Short mmCIF file of N, CA, C and O in Angstrom, two decimals:
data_model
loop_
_atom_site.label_atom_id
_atom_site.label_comp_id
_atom_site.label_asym_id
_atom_site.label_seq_id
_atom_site.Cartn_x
_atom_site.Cartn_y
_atom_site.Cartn_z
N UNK A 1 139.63 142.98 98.55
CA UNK A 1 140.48 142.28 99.51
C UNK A 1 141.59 143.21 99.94
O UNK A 1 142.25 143.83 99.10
N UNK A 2 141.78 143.31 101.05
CA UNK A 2 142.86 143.92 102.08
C UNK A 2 144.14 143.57 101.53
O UNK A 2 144.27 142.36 101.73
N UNK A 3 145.63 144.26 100.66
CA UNK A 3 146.66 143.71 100.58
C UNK A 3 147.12 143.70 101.96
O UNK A 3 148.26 143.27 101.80
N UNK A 4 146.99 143.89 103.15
CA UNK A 4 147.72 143.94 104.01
C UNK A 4 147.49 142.53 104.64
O UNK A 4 148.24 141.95 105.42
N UNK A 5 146.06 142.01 104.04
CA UNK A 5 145.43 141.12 105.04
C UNK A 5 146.45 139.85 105.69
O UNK A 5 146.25 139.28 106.76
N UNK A 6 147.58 139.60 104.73
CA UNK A 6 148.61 138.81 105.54
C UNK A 6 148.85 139.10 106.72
O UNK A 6 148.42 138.47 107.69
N UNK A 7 149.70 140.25 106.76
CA UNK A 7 150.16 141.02 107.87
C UNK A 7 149.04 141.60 108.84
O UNK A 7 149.50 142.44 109.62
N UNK A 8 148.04 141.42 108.92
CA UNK A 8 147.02 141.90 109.74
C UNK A 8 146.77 140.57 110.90
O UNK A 8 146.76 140.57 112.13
N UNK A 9 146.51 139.25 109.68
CA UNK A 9 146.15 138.06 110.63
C UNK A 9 147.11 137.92 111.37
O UNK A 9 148.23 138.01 110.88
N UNK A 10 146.94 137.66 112.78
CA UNK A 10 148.39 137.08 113.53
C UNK A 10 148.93 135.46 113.25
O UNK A 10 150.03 134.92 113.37
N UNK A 11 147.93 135.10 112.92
CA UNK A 11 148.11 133.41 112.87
C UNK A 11 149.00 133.37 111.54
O UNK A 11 150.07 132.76 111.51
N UNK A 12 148.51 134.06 110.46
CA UNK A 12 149.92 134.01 109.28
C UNK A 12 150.87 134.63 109.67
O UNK A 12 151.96 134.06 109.62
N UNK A 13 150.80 135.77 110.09
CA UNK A 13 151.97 135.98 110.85
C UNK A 13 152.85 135.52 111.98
O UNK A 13 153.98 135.98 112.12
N UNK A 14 152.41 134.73 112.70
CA UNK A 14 153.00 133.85 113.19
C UNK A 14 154.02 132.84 112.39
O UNK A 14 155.24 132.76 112.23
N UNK A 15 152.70 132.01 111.91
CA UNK A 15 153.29 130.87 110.75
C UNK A 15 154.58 131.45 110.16
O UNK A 15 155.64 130.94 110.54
N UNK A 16 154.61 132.54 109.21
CA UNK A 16 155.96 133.44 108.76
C UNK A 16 156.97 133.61 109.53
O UNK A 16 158.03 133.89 108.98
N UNK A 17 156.93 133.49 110.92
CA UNK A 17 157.88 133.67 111.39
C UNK A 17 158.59 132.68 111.55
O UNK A 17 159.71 132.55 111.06
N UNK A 18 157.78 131.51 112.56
CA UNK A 18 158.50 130.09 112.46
C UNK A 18 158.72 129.79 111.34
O UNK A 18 159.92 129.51 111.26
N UNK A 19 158.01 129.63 110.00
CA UNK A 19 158.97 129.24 108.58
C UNK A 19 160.40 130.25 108.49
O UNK A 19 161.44 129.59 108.44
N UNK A 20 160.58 131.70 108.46
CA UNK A 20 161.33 132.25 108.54
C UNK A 20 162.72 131.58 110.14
O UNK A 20 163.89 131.93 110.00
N UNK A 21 162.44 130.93 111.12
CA UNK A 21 163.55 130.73 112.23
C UNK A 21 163.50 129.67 112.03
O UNK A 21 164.46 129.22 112.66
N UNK A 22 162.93 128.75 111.48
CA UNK A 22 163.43 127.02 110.72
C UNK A 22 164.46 127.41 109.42
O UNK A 22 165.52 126.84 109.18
N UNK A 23 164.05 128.16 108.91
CA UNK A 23 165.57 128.89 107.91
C UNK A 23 166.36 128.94 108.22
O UNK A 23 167.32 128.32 107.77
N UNK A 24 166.38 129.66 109.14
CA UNK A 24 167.39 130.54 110.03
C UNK A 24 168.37 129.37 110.74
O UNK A 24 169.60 129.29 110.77
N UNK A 25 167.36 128.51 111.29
CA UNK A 25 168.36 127.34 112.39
C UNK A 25 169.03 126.34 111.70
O UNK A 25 170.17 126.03 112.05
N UNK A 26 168.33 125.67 110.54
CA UNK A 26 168.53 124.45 109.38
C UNK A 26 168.62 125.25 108.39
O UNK A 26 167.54 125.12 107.81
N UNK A 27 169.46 126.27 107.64
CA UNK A 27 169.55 127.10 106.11
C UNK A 27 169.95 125.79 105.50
O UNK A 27 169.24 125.33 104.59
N UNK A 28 171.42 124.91 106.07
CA UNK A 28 171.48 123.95 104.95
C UNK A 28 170.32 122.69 104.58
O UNK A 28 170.40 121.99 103.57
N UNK A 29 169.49 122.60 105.38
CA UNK A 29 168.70 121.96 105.30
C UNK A 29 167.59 121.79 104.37
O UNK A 29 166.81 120.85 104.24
N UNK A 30 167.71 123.17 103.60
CA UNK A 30 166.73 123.63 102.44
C UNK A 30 167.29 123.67 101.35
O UNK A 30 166.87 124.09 100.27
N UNK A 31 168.15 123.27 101.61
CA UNK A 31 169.73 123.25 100.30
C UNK A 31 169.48 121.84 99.94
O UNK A 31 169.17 121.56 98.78
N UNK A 32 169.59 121.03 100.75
CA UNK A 32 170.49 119.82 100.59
C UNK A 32 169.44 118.75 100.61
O UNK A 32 169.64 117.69 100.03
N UNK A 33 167.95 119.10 101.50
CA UNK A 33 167.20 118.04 101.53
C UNK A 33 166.76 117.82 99.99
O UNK A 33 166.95 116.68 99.57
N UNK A 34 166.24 118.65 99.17
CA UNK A 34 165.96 118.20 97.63
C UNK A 34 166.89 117.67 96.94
O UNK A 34 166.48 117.13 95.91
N UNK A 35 168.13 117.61 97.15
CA UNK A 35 169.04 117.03 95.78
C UNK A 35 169.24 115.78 96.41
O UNK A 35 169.40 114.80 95.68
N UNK A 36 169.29 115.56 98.36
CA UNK A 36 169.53 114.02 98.70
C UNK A 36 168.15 113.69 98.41
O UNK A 36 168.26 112.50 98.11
N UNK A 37 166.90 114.00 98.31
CA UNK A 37 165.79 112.98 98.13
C UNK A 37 166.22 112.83 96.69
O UNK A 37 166.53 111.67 96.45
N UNK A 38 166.37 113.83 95.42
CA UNK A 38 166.57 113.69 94.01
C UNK A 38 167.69 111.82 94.12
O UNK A 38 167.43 110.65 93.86
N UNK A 39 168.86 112.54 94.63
CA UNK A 39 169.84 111.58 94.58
C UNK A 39 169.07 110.08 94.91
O UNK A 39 169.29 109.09 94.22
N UNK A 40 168.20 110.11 96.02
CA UNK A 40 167.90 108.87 96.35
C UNK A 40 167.32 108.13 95.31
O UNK A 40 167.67 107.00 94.97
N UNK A 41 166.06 109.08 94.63
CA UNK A 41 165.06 108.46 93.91
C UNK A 41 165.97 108.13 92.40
O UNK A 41 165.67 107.07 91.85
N UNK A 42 166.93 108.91 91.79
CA UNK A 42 167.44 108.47 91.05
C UNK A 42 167.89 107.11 91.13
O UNK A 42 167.73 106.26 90.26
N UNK A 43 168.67 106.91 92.59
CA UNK A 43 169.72 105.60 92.90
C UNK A 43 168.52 104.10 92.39
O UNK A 43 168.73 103.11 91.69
N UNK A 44 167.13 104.64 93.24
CA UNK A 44 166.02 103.48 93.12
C UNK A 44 165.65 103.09 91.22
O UNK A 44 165.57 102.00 90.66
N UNK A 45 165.50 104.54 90.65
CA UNK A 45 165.35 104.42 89.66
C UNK A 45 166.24 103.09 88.44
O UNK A 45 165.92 102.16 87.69
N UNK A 46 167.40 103.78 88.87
CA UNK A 46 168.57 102.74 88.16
C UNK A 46 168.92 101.35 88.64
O UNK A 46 169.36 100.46 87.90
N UNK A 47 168.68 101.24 90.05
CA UNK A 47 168.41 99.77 90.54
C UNK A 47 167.44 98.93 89.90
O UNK A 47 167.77 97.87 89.35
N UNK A 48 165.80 99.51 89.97
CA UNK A 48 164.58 98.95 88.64
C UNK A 48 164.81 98.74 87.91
O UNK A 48 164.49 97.60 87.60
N UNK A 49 165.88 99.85 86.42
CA UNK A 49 165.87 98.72 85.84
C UNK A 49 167.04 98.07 85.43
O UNK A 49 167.18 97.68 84.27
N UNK A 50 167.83 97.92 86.23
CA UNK A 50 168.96 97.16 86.20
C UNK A 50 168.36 95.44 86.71
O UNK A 50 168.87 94.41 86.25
N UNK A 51 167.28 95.43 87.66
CA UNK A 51 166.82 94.36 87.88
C UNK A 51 165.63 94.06 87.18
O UNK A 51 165.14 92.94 87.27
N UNK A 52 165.09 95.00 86.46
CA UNK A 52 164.20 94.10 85.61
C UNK A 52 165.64 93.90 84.36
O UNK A 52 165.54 92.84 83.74
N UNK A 53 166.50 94.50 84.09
CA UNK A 53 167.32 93.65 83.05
C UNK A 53 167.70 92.62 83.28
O UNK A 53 167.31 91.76 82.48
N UNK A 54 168.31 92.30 84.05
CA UNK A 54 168.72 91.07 84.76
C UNK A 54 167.98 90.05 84.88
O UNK A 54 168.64 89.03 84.74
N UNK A 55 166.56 89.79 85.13
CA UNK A 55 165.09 89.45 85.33
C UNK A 55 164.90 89.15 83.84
O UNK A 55 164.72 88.04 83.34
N UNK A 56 164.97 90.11 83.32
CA UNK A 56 164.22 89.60 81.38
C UNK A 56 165.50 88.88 81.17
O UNK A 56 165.23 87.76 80.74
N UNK A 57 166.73 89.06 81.28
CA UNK A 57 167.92 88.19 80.83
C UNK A 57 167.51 86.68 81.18
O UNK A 57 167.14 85.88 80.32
N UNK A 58 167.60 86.38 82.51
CA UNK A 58 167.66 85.45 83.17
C UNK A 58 166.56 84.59 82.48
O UNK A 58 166.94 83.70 81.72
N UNK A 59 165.15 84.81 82.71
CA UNK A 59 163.74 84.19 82.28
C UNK A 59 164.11 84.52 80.56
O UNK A 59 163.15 84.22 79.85
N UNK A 60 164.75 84.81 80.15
CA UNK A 60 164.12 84.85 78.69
C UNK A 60 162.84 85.59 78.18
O UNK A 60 162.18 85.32 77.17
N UNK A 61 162.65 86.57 79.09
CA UNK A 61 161.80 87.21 78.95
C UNK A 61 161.55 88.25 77.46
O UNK A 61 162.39 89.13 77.25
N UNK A 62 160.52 88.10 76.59
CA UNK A 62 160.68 88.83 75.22
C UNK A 62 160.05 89.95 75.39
O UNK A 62 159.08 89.73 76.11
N UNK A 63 160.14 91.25 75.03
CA UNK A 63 159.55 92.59 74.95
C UNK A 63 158.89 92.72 73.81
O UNK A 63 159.59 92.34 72.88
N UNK A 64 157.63 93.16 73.42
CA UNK A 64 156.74 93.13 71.86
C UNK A 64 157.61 92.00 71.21
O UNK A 64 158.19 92.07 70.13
N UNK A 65 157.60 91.08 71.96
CA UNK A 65 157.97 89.38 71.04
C UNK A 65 159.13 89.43 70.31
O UNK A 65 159.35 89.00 69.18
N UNK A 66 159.97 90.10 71.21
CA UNK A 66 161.54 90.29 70.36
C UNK A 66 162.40 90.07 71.98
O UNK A 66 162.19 90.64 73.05
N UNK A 67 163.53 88.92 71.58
CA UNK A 67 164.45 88.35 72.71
C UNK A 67 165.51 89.65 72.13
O UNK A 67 165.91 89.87 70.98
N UNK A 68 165.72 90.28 73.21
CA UNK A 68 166.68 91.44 73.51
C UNK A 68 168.24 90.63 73.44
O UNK A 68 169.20 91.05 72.79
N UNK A 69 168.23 89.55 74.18
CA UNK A 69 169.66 89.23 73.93
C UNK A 69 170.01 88.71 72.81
O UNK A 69 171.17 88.51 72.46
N UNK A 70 168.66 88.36 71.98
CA UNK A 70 169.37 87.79 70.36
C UNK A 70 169.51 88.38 69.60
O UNK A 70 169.97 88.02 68.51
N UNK A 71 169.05 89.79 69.98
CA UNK A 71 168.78 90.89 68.96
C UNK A 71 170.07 91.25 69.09
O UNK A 71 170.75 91.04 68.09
N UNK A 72 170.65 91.79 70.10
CA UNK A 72 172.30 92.54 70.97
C UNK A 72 172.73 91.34 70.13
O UNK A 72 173.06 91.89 69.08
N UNK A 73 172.94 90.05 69.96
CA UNK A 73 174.36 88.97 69.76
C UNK A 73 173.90 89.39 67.95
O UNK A 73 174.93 89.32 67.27
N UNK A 74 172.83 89.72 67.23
CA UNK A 74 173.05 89.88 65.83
C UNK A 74 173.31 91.01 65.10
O UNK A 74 173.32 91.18 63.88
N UNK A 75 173.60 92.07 66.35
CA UNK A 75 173.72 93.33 65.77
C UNK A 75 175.59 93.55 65.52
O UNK A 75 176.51 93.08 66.20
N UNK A 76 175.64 94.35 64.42
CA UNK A 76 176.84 94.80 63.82
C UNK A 76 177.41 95.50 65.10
O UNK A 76 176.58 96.05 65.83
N UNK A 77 178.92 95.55 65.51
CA UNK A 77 179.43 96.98 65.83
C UNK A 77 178.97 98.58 65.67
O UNK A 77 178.70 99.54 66.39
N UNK A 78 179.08 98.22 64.21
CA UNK A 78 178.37 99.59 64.24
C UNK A 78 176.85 100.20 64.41
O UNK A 78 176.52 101.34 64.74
N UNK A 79 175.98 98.97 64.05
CA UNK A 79 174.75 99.09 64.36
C UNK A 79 174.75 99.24 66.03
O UNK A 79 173.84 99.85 66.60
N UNK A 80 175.87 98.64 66.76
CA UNK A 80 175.56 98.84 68.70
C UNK A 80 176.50 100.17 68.93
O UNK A 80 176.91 100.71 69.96
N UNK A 81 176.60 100.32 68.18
CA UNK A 81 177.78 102.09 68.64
C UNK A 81 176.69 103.25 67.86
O UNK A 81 177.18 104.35 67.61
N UNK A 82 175.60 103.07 67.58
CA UNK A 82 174.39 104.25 66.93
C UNK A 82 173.45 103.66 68.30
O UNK A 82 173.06 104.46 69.15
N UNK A 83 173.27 102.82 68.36
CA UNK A 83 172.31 102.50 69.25
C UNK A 83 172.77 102.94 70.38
O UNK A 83 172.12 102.80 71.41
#
C-alpha cells in the first residue's frame, strides 16, 4: 500500500480540507460541543433517578423486598454517615 495514498486521492483530500476550515471557522465549537452534550446527559441522568426516588417513595415501592424508607428511619446516625 502507497503511504502517500491519502494525499494522492483528491476526494480525501478534499474531505481534509473542509474538516480542517470547519476548525478553522467553529475552533470553539470542538471545545465546547462535548462537555455541553456531557453536561446535558449528566443533568438527564440525575433527574432519573431523582424521579424514580420520588416514584419508589411515593408508591411504596420495595427494592429486593426491602422498603428503603424503613430501612433510612431504622438506621443509626452513624450507620447513615458510613453509608
Amino acid at each position: 500500500m502507497n503511504p502517500n495514498a491519502i494525499t494522492t486521492n483528491p476526494s480525501l483530500r478534499t474531505f481534509g480540507w473542509l474538516v480542517k476550515r470547519e476548525y478553522w471557522e467553529h475552533r470553539n465549537g470542538f471545545l465546547r460541543a462535548p462537555f455541553i452534550i456531557a453536561a446535558v446527559l449528566i443533568f438527564i441522568v440525575i433527574a432519573a433517578f431523582i424521579t424514580a426516588d420520588v416514584t419508589a417513595h411515593r408508591h411504596g415501592i420495595n427494592i429486593s423486598g426491602l422498603n428503603i424508607s424503613q430501612l433510612a428511619e431504622k438506621m443509626s446516625p452513624e450507620a447513615a454517615e458510613k453509608f
